[in-house]
mmCIF file of C-alpha atoms and ligand atoms in Angstrom:
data_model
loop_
_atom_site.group_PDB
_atom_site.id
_atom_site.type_symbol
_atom_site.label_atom_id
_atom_site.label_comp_id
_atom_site.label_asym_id
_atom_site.label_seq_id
_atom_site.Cartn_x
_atom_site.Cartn_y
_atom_site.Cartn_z
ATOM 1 C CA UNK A 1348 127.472 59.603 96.189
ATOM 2 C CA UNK A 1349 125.932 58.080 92.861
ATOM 3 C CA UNK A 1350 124.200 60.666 90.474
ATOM 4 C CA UNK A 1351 120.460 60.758 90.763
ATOM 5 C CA UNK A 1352 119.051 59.510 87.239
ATOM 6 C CA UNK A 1353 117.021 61.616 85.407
ATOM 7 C CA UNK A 1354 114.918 61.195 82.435
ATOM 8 C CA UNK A 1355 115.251 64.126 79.566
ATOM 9 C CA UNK A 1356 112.416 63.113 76.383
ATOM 10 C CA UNK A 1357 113.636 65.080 74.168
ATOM 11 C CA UNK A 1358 117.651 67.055 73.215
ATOM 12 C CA UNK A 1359 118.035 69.856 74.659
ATOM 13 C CA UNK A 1360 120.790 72.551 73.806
ATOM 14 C CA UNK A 1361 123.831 71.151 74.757
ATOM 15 C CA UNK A 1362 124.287 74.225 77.153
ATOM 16 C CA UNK A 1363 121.229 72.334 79.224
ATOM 17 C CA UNK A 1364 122.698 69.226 78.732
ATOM 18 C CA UNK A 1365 125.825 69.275 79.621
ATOM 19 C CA UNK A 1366 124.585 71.517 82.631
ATOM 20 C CA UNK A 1367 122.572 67.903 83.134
ATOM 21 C CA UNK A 1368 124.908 65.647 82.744
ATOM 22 C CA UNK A 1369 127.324 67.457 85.698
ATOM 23 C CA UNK A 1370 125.006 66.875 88.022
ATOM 24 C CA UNK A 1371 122.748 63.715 86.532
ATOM 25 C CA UNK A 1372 122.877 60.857 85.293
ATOM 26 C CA UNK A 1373 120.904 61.423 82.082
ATOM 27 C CA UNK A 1374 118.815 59.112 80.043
ATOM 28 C CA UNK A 1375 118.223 61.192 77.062
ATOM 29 C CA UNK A 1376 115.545 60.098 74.695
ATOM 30 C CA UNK A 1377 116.743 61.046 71.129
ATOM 31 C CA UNK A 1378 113.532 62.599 69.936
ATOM 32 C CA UNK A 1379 113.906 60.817 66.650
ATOM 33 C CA UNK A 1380 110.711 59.328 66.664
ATOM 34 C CA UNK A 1381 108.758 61.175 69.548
ATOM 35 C CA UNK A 1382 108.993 59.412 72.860
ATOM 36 C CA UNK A 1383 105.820 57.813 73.499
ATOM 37 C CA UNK A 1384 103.473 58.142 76.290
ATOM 38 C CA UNK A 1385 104.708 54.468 76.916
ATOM 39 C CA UNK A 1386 108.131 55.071 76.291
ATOM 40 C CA UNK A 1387 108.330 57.387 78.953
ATOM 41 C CA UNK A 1388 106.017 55.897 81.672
ATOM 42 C CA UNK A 1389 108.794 52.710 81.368
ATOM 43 C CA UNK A 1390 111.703 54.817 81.376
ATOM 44 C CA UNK A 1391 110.520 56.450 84.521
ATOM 45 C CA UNK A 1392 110.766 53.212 86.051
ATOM 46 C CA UNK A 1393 114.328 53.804 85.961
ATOM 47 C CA UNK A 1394 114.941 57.159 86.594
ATOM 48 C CA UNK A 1395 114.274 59.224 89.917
ATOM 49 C CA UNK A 1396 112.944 62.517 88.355
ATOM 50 C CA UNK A 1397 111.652 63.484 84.438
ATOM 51 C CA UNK A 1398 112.370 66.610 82.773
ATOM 52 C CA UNK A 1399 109.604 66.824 79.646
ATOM 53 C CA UNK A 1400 108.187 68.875 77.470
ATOM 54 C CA UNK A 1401 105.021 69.970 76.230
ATOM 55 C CA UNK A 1402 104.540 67.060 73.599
ATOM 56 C CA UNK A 1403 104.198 64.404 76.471
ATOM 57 C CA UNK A 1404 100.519 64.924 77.385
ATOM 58 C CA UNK A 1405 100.252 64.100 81.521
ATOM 59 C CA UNK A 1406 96.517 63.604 81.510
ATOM 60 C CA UNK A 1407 95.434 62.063 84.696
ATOM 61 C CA UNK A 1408 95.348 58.513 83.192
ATOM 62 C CA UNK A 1409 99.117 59.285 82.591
ATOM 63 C CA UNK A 1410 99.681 60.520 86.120
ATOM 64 C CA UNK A 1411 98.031 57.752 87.684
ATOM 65 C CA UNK A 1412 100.333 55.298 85.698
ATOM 66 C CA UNK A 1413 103.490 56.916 86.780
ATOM 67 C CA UNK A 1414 105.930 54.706 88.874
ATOM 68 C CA UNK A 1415 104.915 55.149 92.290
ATOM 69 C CA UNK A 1416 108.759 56.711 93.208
ATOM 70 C CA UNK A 1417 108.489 59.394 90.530
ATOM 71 C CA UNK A 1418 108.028 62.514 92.704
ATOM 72 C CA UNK A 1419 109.587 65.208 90.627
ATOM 73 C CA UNK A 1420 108.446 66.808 86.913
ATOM 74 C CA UNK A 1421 110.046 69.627 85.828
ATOM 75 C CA UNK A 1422 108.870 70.940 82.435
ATOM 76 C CA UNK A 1423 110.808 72.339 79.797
ATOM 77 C CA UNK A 1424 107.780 75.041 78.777
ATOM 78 C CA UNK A 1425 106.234 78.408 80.562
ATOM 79 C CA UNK A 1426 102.850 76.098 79.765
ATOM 80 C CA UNK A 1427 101.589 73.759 81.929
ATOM 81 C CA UNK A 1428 98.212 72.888 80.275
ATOM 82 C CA UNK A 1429 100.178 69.346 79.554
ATOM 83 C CA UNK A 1430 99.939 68.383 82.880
ATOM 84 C CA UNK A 1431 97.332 67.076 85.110
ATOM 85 C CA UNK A 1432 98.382 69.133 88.561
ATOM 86 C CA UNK A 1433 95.329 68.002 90.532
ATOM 87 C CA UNK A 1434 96.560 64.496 89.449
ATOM 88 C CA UNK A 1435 99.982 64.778 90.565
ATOM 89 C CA UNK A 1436 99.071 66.349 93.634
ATOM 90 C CA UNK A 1437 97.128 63.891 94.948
ATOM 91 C CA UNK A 1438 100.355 61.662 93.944
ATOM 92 C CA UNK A 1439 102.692 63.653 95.632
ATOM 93 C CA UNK A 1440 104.320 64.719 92.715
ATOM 94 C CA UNK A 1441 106.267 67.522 93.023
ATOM 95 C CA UNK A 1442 105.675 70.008 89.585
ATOM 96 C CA UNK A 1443 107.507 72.728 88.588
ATOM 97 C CA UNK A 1444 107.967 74.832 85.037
ATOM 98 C CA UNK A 1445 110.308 77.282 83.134
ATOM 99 C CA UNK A 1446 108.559 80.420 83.509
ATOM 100 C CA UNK A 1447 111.121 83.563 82.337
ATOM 101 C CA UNK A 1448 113.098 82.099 79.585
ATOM 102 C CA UNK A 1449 110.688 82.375 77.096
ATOM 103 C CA UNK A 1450 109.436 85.763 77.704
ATOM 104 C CA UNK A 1451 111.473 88.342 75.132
ATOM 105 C CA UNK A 1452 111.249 85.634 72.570
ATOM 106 C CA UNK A 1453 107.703 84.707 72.579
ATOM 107 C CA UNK A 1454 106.882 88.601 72.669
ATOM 108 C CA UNK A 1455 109.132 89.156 69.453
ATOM 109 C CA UNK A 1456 107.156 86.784 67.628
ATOM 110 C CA UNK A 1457 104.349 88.478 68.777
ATOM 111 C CA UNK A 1458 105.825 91.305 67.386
ATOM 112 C CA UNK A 1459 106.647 89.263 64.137
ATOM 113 C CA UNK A 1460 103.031 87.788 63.811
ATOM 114 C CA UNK A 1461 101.352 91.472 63.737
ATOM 115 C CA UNK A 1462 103.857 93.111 61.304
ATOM 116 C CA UNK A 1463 103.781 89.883 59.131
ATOM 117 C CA UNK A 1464 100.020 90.201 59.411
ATOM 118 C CA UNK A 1465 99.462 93.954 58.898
ATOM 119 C CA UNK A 1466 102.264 94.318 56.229
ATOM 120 C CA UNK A 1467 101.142 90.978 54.467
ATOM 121 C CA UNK A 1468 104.651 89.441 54.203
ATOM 122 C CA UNK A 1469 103.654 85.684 54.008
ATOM 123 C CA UNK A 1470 101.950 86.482 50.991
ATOM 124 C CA UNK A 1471 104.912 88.160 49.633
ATOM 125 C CA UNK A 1472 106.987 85.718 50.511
ATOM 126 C CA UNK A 1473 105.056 83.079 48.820
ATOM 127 C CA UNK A 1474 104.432 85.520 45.383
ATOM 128 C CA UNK A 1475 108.494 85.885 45.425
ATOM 129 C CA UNK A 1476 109.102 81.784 46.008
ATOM 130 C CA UNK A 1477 106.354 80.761 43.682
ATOM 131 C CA UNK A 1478 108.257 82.945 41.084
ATOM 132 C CA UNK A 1479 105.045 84.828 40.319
ATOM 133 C CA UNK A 1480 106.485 88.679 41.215
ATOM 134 C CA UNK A 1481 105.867 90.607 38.753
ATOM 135 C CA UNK A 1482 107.514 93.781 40.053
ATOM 136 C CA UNK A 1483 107.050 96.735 41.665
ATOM 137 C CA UNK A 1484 103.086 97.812 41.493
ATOM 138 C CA UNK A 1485 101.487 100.345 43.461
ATOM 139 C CA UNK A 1486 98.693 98.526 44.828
ATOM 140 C CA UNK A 1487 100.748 95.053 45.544
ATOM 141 C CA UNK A 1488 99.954 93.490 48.805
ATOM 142 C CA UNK A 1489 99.047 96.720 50.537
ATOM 143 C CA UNK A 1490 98.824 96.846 54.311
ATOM 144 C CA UNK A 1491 98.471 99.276 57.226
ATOM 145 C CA UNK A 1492 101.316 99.873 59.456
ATOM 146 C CA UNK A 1493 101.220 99.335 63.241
ATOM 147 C CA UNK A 1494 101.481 103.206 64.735
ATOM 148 C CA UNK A 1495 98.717 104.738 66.125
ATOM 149 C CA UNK A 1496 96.631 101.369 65.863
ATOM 150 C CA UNK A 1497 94.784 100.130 69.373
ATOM 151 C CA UNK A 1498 96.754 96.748 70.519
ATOM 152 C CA UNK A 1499 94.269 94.883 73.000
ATOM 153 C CA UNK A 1500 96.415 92.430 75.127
ATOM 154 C CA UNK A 1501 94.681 90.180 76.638
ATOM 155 C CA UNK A 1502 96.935 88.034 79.731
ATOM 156 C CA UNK A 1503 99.119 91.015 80.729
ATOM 157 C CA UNK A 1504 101.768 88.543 82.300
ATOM 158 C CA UNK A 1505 105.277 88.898 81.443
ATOM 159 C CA UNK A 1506 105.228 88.121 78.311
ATOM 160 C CA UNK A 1507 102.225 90.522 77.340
ATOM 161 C CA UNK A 1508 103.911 93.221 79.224
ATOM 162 C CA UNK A 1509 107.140 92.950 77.475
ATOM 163 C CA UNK A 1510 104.988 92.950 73.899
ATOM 164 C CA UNK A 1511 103.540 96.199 75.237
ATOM 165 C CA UNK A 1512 107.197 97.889 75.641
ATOM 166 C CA UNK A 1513 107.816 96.515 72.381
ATOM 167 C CA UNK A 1514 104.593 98.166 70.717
ATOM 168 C CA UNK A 1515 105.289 100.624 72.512
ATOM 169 C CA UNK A 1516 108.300 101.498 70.367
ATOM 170 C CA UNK A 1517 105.810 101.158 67.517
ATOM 171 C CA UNK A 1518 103.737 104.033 69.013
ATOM 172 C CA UNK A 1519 101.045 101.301 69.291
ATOM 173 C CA UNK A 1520 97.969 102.329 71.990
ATOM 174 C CA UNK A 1521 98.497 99.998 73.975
ATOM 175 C CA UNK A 1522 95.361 98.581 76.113
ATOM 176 C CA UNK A 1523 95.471 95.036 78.237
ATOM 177 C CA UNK A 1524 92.888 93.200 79.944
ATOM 178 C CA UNK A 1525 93.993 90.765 82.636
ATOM 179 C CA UNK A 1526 92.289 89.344 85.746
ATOM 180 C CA UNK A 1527 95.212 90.695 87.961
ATOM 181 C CA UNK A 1528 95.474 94.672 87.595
ATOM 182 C CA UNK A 1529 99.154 95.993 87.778
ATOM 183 C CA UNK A 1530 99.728 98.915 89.805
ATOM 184 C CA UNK A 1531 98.627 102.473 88.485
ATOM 185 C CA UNK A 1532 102.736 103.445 88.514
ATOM 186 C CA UNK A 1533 103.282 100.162 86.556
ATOM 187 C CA UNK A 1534 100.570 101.256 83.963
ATOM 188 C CA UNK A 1535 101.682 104.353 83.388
ATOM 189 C CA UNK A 1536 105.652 103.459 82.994
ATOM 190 C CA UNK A 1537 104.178 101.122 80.183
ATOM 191 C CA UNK A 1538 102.205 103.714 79.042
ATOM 192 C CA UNK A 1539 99.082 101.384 78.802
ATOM 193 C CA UNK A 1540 95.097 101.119 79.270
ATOM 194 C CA UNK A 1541 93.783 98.748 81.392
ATOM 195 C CA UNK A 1542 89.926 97.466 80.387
ATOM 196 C CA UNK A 1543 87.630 95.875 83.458
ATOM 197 C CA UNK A 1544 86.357 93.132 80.897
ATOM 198 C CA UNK A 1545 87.719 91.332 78.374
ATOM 199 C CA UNK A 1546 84.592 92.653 76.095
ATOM 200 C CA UNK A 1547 85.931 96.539 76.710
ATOM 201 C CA UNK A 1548 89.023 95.237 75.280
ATOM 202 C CA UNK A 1549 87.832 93.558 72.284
ATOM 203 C CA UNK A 1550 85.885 96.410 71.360
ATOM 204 C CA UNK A 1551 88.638 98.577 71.207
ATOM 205 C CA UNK A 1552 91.193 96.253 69.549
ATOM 206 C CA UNK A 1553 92.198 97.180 65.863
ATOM 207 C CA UNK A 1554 94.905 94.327 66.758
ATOM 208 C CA UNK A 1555 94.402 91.716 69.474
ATOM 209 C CA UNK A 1556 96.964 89.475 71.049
ATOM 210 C CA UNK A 1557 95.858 86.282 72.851
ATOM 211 C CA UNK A 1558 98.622 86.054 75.665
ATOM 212 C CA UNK A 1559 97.107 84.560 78.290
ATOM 213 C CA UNK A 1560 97.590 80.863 79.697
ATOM 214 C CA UNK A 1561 94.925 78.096 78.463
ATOM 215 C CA UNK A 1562 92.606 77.397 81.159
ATOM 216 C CA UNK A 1563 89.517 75.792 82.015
ATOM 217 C CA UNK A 1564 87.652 78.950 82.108
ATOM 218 C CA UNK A 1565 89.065 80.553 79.294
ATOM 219 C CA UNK A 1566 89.212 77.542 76.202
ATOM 220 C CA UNK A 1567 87.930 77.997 72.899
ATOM 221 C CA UNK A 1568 86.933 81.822 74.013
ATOM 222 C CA UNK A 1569 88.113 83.510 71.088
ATOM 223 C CA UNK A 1570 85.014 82.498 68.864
ATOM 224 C CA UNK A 1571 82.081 84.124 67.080
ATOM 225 C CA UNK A 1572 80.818 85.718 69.769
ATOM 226 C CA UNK A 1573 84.582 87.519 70.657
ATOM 227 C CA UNK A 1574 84.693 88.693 67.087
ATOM 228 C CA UNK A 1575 81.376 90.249 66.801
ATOM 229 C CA UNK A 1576 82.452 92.445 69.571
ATOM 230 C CA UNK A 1577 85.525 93.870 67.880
ATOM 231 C CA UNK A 1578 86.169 96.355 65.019
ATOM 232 C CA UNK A 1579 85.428 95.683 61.783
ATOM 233 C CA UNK A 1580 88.751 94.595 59.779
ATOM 234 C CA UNK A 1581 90.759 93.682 62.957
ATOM 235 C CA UNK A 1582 93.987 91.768 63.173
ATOM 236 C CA UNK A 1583 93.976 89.075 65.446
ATOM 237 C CA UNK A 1584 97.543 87.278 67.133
ATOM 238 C CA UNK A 1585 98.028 84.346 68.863
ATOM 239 C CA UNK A 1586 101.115 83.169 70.500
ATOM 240 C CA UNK A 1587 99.792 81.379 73.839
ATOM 241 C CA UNK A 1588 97.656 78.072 73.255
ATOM 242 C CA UNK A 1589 95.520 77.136 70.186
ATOM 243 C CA UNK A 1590 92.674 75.626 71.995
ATOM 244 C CA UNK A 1591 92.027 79.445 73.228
ATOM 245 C CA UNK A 1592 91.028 79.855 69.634
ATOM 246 C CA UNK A 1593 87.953 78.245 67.798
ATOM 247 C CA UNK A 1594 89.330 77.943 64.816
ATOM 248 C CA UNK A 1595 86.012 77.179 62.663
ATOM 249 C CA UNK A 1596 84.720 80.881 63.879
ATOM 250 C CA UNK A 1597 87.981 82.254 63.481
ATOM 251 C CA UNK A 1598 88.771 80.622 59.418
ATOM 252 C CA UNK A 1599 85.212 82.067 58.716
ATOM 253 C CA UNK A 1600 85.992 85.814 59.675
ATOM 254 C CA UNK A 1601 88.681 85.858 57.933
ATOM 255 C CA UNK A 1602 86.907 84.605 54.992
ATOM 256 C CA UNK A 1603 84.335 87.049 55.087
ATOM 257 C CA UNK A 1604 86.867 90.086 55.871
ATOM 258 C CA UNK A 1605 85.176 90.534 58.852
ATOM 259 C CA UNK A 1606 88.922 90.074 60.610
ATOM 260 C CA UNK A 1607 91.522 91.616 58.033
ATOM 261 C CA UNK A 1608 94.178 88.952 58.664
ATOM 262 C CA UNK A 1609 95.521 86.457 61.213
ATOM 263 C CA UNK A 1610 99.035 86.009 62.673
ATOM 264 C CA UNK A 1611 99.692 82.401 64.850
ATOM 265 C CA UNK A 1612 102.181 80.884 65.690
ATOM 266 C CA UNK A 1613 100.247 78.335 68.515
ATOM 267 C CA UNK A 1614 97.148 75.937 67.096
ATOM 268 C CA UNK A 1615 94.480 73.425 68.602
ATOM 269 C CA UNK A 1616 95.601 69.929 67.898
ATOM 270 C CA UNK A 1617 99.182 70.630 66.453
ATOM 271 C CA UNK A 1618 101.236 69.540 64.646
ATOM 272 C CA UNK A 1619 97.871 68.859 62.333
ATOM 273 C CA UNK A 1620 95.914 72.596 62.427
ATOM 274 C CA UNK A 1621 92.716 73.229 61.162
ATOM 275 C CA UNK A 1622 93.446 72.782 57.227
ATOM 276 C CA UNK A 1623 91.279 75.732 56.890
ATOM 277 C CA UNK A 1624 94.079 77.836 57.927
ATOM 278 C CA UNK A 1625 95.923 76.646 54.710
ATOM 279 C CA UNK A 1626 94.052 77.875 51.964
ATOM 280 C CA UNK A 1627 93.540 81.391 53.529
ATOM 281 C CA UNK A 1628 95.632 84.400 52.509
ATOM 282 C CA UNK A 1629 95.303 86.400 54.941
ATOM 283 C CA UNK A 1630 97.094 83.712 57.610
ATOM 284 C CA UNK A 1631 100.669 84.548 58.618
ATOM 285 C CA UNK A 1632 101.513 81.150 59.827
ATOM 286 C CA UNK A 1633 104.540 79.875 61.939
ATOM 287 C CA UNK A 1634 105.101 76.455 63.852
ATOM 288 C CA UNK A 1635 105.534 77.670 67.400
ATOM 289 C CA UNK A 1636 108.436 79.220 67.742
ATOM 290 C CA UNK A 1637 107.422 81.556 70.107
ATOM 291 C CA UNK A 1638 110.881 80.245 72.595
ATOM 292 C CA UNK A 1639 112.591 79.287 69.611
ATOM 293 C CA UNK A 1640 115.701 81.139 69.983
ATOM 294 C CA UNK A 1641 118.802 80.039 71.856
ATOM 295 C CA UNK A 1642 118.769 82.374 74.359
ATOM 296 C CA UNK A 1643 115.177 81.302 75.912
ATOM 297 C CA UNK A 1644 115.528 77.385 74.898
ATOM 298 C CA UNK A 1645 119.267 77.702 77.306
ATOM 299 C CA UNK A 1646 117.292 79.428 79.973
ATOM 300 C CA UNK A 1647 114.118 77.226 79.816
ATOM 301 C CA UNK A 1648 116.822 74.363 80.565
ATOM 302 C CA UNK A 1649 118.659 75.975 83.177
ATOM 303 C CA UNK A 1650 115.115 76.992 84.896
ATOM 304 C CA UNK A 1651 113.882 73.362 84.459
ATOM 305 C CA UNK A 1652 117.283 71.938 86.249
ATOM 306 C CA UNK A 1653 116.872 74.211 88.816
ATOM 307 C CA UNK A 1654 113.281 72.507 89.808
ATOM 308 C CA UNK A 1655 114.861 69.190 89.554
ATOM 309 C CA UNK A 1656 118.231 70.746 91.499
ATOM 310 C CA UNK A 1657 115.400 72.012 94.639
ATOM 311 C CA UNK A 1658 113.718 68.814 94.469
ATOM 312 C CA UNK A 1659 116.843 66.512 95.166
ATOM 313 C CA UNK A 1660 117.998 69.081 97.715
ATOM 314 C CA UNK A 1661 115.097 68.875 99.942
ATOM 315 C CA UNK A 1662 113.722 72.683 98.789
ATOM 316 C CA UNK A 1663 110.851 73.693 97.089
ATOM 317 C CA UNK A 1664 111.101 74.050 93.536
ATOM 318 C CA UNK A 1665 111.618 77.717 92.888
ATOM 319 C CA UNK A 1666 109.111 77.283 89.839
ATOM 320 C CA UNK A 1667 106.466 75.546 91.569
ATOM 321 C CA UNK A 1668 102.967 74.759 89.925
ATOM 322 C CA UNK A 1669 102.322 71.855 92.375
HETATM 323 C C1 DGY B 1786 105.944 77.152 76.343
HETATM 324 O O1 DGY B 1786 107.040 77.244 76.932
HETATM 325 O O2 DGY B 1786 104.916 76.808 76.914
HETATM 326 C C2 DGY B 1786 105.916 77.511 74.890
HETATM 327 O O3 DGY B 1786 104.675 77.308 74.315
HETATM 328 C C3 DGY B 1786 106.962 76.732 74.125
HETATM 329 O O4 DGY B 1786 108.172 77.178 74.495
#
């Protein structure tokens, strides 16, 4: 039987691919430039399923341009704010995303963003490459370490529960608000403390991790508003979405040193961020990496195959969003 032809917009490891290519016939867009909205609607043309990413934006215009036989989108991210699942639904297109890979990864640079926040290492970094280090001084880029500090978590998914364990190990306090409440054994094998509202949990949070999906509901929340409610000189991370984050109230805390410092590796509008976020010290920046390391991008492949795999045999994707 001929291979079904699938459409992959961007290289992926070449443990994905090959595991691709076995089973596919794959029309791989180089990356090299971006694949364009364009670009990918007339490849689908051609293809029976697409594997993408979270660069191709699937508004509903996009959906409602989509070849009529495309049925099957499996993306290569735990996010799925890309993607217009009303739209494809009433296309019948079959969704699905790559939940689990990314989990250990994205909560170590959670783990990265706070101690690179609290212990001010991107300003060391850029004393020591700027060749300004003058040596050893008592009161040179002081911090605060992480133990005993209140962590507010806020989106107690996987990924926030695995950055618990791991602050755990810090002998953080861990608290977590979430809408879904795990079970009171859960809780207390985590050795965490859940808050009813997100505004209990801001106004306990020395440091404050933004792990929850962006939604509708929940866009742009962290703003003034959120930071009036928390403690003076609080850290603030972010490794889920950017547009959770208004980034004009945000740059002008940390001006003002009413938030000490800022760790994010996720921004509104990337790859261009707010330049605000440029000329401020106290930023620990990174360019999402969050499922940067081989380990989760394999696994995000393999998951995303496995939609496509369901799909073609007749099953429901076993990472369904629509
Ligand atoms: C995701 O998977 O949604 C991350 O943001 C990138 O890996």
């Amino acid at each position: 039987m001929a291979k079904k032809k699938i459409l992959i917009t961007w290289p992926l490891p070449d443990a994905a691919m090959a595991r691709a290519r076995e089973t596919y016939e794959v029309v791989a867009h180089s990356g090299k430039p971006q694949i364009t909205i364009d670009e990918m609607l007339e490849k689908a043309k051609s293809v029976d399923a697409l594997l993408l990413t979270l660069n191709e934006k699937c508004r509903k215009d996009v959906i409602d341009r989509m070849p009529e036989h495309i049925k099957c989108i499996s993306t290569y991210s735990i996010g799925f704010d890309h993607i217009d699942l009303e739209a494809c639904k009433a296309r019948g297109i079959k969704v699905g995303n790559a939940p689990h890979g990314v989990t250990l990864a994205t909560a170590e640079i959670a783990v990265l963003l706070m101690l690179g926040a609290a212990r001010r290492a991107g300003e060391g970094e850029r004393m020591l490459r700027s060749r300004q280090w003058p040596g050893w001084q008592p009161l040179q880029l002081v911090g605060r370490r992480l133990d005993g500090k209140k962590l507010g978590i806020y989106g107690f998914g996987k990924i926030g529960q695995a950055l618990a364990k791991f602050a755990r190990a810090f002998d953080m306090d861990v608290h977590y608000y979430d809408i879904y409440r795990q079970p009171a054994d859960k809780e207390k094998a985590l050795g965490v403390t859940y808050h009813p509202s997100l505004d209990s949990l801001l106004s306990v949070s020395e440091f404050f991790s933004i792990n929850a999906p962006s939604t509708p509901e929940n866009r742009f929340f962290f703003n003034k508003d959120a930071i009036a409610k928390m403690p003076q000189g609080a850290i603030v991370i972010n490794t889920a979405r950017g547009d959770l984050v208004n980034d004009a109230d945000l740059i002008a805390a940390l001006k003002s040193g009413r938030l000490a410092s800022a760790g994010l590796d996720v921004f509104f509008g990337e790859p261009k961020i707010n330049e605000g976020y440029y000329d401020l010290d106290n930023t620990f920046l990174l360019p999402h990496l969050g499922s940067a390391a081989i380990e989760a991008r394999n696994q995000m492949g393999f998951e995303a195959l496995d939609n496509v795999d369901a799909f073609f045999a007749g099953k429901d994707m076993p990472f369904k969003l629509a």
